[in-house]
XYZ file of C-alpha atoms in Angstrom:
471
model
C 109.138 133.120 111.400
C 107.703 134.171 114.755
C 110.543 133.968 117.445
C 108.590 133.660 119.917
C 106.497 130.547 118.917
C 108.524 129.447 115.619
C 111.586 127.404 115.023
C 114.176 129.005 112.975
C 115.989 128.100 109.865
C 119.626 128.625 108.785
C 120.234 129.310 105.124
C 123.739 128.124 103.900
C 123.971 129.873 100.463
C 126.762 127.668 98.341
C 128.857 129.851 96.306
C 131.279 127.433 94.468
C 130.794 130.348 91.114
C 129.086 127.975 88.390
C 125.912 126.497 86.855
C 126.426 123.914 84.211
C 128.414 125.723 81.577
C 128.048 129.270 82.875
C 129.143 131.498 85.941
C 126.217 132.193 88.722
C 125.169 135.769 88.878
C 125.541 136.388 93.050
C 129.204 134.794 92.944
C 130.039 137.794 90.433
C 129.199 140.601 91.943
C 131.061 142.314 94.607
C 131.474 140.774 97.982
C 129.924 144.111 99.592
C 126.928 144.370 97.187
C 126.352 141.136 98.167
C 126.305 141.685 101.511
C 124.311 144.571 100.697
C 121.677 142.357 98.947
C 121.564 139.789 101.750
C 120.967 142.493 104.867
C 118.041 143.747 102.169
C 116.943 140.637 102.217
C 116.414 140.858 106.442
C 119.770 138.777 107.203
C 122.758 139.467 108.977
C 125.054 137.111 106.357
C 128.328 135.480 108.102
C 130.700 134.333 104.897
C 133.013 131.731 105.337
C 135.721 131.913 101.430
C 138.880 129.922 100.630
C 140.576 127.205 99.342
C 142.587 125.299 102.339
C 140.500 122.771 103.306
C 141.898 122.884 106.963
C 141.133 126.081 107.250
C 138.202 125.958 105.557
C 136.917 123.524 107.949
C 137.872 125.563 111.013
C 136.581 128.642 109.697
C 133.142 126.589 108.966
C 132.739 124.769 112.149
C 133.428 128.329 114.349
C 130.716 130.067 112.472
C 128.169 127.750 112.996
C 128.730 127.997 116.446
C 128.510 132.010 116.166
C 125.234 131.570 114.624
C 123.704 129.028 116.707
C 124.375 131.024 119.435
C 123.380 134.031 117.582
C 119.895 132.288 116.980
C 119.254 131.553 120.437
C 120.032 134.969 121.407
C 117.234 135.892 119.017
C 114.813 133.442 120.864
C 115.575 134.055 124.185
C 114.916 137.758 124.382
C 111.832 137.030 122.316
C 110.054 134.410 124.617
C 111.521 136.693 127.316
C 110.019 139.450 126.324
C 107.547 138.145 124.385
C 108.316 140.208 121.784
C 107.218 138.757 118.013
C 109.178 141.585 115.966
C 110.646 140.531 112.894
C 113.962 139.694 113.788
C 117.373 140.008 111.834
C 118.311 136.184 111.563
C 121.857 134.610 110.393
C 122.725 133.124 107.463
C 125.901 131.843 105.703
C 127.612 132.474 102.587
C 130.075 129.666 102.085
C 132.507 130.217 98.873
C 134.625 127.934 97.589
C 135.850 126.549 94.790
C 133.526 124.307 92.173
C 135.141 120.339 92.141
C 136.606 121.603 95.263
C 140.015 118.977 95.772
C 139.059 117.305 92.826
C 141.564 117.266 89.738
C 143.407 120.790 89.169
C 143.200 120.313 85.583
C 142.575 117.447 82.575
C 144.061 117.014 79.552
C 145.616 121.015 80.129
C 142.182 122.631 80.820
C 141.333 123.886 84.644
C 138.430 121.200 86.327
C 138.633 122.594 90.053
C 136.873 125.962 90.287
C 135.984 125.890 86.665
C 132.325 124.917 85.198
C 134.116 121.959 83.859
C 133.780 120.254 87.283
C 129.771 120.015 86.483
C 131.059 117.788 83.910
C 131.927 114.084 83.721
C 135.652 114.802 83.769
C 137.048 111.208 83.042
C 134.986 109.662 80.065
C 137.611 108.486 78.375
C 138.266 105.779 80.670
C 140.462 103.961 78.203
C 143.103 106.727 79.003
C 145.862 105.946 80.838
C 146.174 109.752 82.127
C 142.872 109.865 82.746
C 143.076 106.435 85.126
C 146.158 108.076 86.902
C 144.311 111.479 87.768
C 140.816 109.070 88.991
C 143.349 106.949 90.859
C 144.917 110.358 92.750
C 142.293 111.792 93.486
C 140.496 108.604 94.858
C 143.501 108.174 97.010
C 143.421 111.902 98.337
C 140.526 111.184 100.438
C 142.884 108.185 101.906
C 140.223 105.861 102.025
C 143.040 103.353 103.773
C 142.165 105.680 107.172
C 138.392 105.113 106.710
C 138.210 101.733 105.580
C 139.194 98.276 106.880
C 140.538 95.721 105.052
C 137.619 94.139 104.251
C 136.159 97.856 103.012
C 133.791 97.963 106.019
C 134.014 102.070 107.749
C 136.732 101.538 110.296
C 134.715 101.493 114.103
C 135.993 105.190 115.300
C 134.272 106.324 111.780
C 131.286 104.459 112.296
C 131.537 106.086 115.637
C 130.405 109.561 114.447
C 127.389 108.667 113.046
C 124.270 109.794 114.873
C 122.212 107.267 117.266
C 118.684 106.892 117.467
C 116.002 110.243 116.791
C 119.381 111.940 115.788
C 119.517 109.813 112.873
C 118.463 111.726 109.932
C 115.545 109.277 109.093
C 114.672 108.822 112.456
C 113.629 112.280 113.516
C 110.526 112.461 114.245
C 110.639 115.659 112.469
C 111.323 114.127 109.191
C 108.985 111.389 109.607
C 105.405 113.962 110.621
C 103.479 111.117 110.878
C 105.093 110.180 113.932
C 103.785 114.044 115.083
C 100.543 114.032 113.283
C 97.156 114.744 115.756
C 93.850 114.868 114.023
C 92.368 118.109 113.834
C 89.505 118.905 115.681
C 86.487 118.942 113.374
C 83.294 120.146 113.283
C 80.335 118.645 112.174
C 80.030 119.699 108.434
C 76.134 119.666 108.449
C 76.119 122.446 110.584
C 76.722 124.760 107.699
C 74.682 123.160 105.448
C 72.560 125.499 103.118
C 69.290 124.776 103.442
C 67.669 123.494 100.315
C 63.665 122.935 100.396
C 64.058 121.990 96.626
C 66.108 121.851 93.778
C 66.878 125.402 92.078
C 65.124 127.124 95.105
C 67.860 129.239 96.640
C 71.135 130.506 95.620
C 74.905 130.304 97.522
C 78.529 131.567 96.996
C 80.294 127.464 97.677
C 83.278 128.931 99.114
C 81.866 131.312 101.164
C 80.016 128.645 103.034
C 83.360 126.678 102.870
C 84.940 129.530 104.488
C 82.351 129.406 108.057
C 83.740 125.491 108.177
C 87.058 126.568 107.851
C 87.171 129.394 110.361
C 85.844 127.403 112.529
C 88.835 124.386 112.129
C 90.719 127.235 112.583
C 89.507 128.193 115.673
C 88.984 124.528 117.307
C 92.819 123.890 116.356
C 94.521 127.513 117.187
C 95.652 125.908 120.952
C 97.193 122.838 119.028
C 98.210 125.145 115.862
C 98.649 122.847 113.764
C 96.411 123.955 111.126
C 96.955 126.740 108.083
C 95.925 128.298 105.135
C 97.879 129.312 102.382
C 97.794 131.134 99.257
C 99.439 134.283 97.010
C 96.658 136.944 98.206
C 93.801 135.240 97.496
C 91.777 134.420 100.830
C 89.306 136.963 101.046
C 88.632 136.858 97.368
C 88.009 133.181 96.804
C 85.318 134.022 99.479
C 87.393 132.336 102.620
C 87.198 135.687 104.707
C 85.328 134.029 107.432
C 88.765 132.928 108.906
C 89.793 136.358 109.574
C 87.103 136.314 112.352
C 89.304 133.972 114.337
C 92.937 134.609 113.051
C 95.095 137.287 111.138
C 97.352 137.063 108.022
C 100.989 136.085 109.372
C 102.762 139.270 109.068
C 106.107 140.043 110.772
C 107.118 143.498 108.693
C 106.179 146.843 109.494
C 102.297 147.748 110.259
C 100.594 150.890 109.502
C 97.405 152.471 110.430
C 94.612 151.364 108.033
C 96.227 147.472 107.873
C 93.663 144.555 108.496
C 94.007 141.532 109.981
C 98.001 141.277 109.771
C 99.576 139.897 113.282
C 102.885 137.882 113.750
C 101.075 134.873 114.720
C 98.613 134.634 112.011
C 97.299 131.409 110.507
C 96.807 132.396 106.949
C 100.126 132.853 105.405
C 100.042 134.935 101.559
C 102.374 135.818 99.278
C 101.976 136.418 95.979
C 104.748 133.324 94.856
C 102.907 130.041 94.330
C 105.688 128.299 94.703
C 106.715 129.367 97.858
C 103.041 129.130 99.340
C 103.674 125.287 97.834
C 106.677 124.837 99.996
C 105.355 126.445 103.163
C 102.709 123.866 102.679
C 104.775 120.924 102.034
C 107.144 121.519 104.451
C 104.250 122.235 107.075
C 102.497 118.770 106.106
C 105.866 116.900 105.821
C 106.164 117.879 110.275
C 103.099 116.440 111.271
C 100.331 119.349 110.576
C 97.368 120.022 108.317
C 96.714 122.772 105.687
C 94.944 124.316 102.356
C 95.872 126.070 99.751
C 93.645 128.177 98.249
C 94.624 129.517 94.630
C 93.188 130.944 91.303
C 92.330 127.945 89.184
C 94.370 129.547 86.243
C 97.646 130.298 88.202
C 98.221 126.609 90.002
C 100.148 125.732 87.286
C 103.024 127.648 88.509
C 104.027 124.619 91.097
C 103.096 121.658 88.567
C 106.672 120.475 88.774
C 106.087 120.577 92.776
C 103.121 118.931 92.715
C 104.927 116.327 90.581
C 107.745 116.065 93.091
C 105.185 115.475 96.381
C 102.760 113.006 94.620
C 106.277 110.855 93.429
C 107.465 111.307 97.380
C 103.764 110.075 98.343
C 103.826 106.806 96.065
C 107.339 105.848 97.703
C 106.359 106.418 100.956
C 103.031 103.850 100.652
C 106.035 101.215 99.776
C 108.063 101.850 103.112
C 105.732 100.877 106.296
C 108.129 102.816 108.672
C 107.228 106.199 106.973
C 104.073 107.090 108.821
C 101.049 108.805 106.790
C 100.980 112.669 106.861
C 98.052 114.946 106.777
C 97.230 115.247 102.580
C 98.268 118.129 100.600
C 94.474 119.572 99.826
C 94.238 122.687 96.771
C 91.011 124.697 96.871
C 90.682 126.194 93.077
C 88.460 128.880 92.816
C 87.948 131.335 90.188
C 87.580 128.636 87.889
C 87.730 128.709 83.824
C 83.859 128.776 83.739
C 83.001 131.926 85.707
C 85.225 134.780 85.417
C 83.170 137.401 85.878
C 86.122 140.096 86.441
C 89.050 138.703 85.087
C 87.999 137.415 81.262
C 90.139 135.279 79.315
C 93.344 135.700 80.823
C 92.261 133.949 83.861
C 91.058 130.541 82.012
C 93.083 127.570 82.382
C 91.762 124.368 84.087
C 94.779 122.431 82.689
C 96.302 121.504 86.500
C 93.204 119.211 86.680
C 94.913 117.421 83.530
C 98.084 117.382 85.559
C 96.895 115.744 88.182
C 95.184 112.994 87.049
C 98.104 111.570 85.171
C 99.123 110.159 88.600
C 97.409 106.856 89.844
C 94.004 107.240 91.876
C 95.867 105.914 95.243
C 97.712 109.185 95.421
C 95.119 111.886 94.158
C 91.339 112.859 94.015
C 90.007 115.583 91.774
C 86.531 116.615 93.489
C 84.130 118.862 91.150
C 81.393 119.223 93.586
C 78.098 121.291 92.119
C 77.136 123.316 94.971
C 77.378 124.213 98.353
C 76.649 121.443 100.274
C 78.296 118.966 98.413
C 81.395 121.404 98.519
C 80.781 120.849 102.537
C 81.376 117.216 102.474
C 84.191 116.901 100.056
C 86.511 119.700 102.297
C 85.332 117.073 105.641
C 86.545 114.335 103.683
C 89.604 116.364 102.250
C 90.624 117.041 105.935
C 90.716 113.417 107.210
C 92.002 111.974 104.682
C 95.972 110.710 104.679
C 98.627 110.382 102.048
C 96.480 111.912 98.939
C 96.858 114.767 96.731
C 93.004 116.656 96.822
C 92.209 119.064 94.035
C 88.686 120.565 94.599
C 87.830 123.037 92.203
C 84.720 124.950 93.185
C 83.022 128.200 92.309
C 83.368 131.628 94.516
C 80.153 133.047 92.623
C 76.703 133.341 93.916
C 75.001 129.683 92.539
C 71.837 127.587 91.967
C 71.743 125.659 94.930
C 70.730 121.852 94.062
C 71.108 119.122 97.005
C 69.929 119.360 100.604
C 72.900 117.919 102.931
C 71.238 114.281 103.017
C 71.614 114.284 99.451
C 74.781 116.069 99.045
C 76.305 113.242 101.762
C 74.808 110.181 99.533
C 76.125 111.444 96.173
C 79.268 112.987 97.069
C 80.089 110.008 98.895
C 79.105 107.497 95.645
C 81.331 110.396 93.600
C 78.779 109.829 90.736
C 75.791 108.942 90.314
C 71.441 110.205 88.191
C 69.630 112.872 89.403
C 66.483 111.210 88.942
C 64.407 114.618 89.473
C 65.608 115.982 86.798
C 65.310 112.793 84.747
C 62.248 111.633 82.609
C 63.089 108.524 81.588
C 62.274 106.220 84.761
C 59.883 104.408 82.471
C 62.350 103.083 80.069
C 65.428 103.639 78.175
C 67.032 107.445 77.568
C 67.185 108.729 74.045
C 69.934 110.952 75.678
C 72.539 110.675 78.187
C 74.033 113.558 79.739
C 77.178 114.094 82.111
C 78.368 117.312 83.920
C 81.540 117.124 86.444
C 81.519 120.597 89.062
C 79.513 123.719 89.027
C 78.733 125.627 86.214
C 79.113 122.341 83.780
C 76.261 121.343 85.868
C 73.960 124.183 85.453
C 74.621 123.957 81.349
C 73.577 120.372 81.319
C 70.421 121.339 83.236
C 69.661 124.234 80.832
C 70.037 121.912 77.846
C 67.903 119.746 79.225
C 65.282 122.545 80.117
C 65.979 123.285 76.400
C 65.155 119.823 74.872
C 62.107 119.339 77.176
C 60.494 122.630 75.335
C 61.518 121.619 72.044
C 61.446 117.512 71.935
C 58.895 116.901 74.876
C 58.974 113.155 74.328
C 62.294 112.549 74.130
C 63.541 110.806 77.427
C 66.726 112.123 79.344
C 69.178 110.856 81.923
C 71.105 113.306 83.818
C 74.771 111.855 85.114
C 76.758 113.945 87.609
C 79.773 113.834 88.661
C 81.777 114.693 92.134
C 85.214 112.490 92.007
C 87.039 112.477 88.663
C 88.525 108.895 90.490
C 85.533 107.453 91.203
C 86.215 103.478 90.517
């Protein structure tokens, strides 16, 4: 987080001492290692422990005042000074007990601040103890002071509730839509490689990609409301283009001999898929745009959060107040079918799999074959709203098939014959053959190099395919 420019974010880390059925390792090791571990970490950790509620509550509400003022101490002398150091922000470490005020024990075992509380404590509801406990503890948050007698919250409790943009679902920053601006896009057929004929020249897709993207980068930096993520992977999947305009986002320490690493960066790495996932949801989810660029074989590590975003997406088409956000777009490169330098324990294309599981009005899977085609899909990936885009696309220098004008009318269909390298426009094919992406493609067009030297007459049909969800 850049002070200077950035928001901030206060981390509340719950220490109630137990998972499930087991203790949590940070609530068992000493309170100064784990202060140790936290100011490692780049915090300055304010703990707030007991039991008392009262107290408790106190205790709580005066250090979130400490912090929040601590915080915009942080930013002031920043913007002030305009100085974009990494800075040492606040967090809290709030320990207390698990079930907190909840039973003290059942049936002669401790429930509050035991893992028992994870439990469903009163399942024998046929027990007469068991109803007397429920009943008690009900009663201890004396409901008579919050309700009326017709169970409606009492008006001074209604009172406290937030009004308006304060309202949790109101916020504009939990509805982006409300904040989304369309990014500034160039014309796509700029970049086109040229392509007198089929087979005639040959192009690294991504690299091409990459000159469209750095220059949405740089026709967005004043609005910034466009980045790229990934774990370290930009300049290898052939996206190094963008570092002509921007830097890596990079807050830490810099050295002599470091390249392209400034606090207020645009590409954002780490080598954690998951938390490149997050940046980017959490990014999209306040009204911006973004990519992430991964290995094809490593995606899988945020399958679960993929899962979680497409379910939020299908919801959200069901409520009409949730505006549309920009959509969550993956770039997969160093796909299953060329690795070059990496061998076998690169190859997994499963995450395509994955994905289409999940109905066609929340996700596209693009496979386009070359360079220009690649063009149009990231355009269309860009605009688009409320969709989960996959393109996978090679990083390796390629055979180089469609001009633009052709790339536009196929990608666009998302399937359709390449009649030049077809022979049977005079009648039916003896064989039908289908490729989806890159190098799939260039096999289908050897085999059928293959069968025109060895069966001359026999008459072929070449199907390809850009978008898995073509109707």
């Amino acid at each position: 987080l850049n002070p200077v420019t950035d928001g901030a974010v206060l981390p509340i880390l719950h220490l109630n001492g137990y998972k499930i059925a087991n203790p949590t390792v940070l609530a068992r090791i000493p309170h100064a290692e784990l202060e140790s571990l936290l100011i490692g970490y780049g915090y300055e950790p304010y703990f707030v422990e007991g039991e008392e509620p009262a107290s408790m509550h106190r205790h709580m509400a005066a250090t979130l005042d400490a912090v929040i003022e601590a915080i915009r101490s942080i930013q002031h002398a920043a913007r002030t000074n305009g100085d974009a150091e990494r800075a040492r922000w606040p967090m809290v470490v709030l320990r207390s007990p698990k079930g907190w005020t909840g039973p003290k024990e059942i049936d002669g075992k401790r429930t509050e601040g035991s893992w028992r509380s994870h439990q469903v404590p009163f399942a024998d509801t046929g027990n007469p103890e068991h109803l007397k406990l429920l009943e008690q503890w009900l009663k201890s948050y004396r409901p008579e002071e919050l309700f009326d007698a017709h169970g409606a919250p009492r008006p001074e409790i209604a009172a406290l509730a937030p009004r308006g943009a304060r309202r949790m679902g109101s916020s504009p920053h939990a509805n982006g839509g409300a904040l989304l601006r369309d990014l500034r896009l160039p014309d796509f057929r700029a970049y086109a490689v040229g392509v007198p004929q089929p087979v005639s020249v040959t192009a690294e897709a991504t690299r091409v990609m990459g000159t469209l993207l750095r220059d949405v980068m740089r026709d967005n930096l004043d609005a910034r409301n466009f980045r790229v993520v990934g774990p370290d992977e930009t300049a290898s999947n052939r996206l190094g283009a963008l570092f002509e305009v921007t830097d890596r986002t990079w807050l830490a320490e810099r050295r002599p001999g470091d390249e392209h690493l400034s606090p207020d960066g645009r590409v954002m790495e780490i080598l954690s898929e998951h938390t490149c996932q997050g940046w980017l949801e959490g990014y999209l989810l306040t009204g911006r745009h973004g990519l992430f660029s991964c290995y094809e074989a490593f995606i899988h590590i945020v399958d679960s959060m993929f899962n979680q975003h497409a379910k939020w997406l299908k919801v959200c088409n069901e409520i009409p107040w949730r505006r549309p956000i920009a959509s969550l777009n993956y770039l997969l490169t160093s796909h299953v079918w060329r690795q070059d330098h990496n061998g076998f324990s690169h190859q997994d294309p499963g995450f395509i799999d994955h994905v289409v599981n999940k109905k066609a009005d929340i996700i596209r899977v693009y496979l386009p074959p070359d360079a220009n085609t690649l063009l149009y899909v990231t355009d269309r990936c860009l605009k688009s709203r409320n969709l989960v885009n996959v393109i996978v696309a090679g990083k390796q220098p390629e055979q180089q098939w469609l001009d633009m004008d052709a790339a536009i009318n196929h990608a666009s269909a998302g399937i359709g014959l390449w009649e030049w390298a077809c022979n049977d426009q005079d009648g039916e094919p003896d064989v039908v053959l289908a490729a989806a992406g890159d190098v799939p493609t260039l096999e289908m067009l050897a085999a059928i190099d293959i069968l025109r030297q060895l069966a001359p007459g026999v008459k072929i049909r070449l199907i390809n395919v850009v978008d898995l969800m073509t109707p």
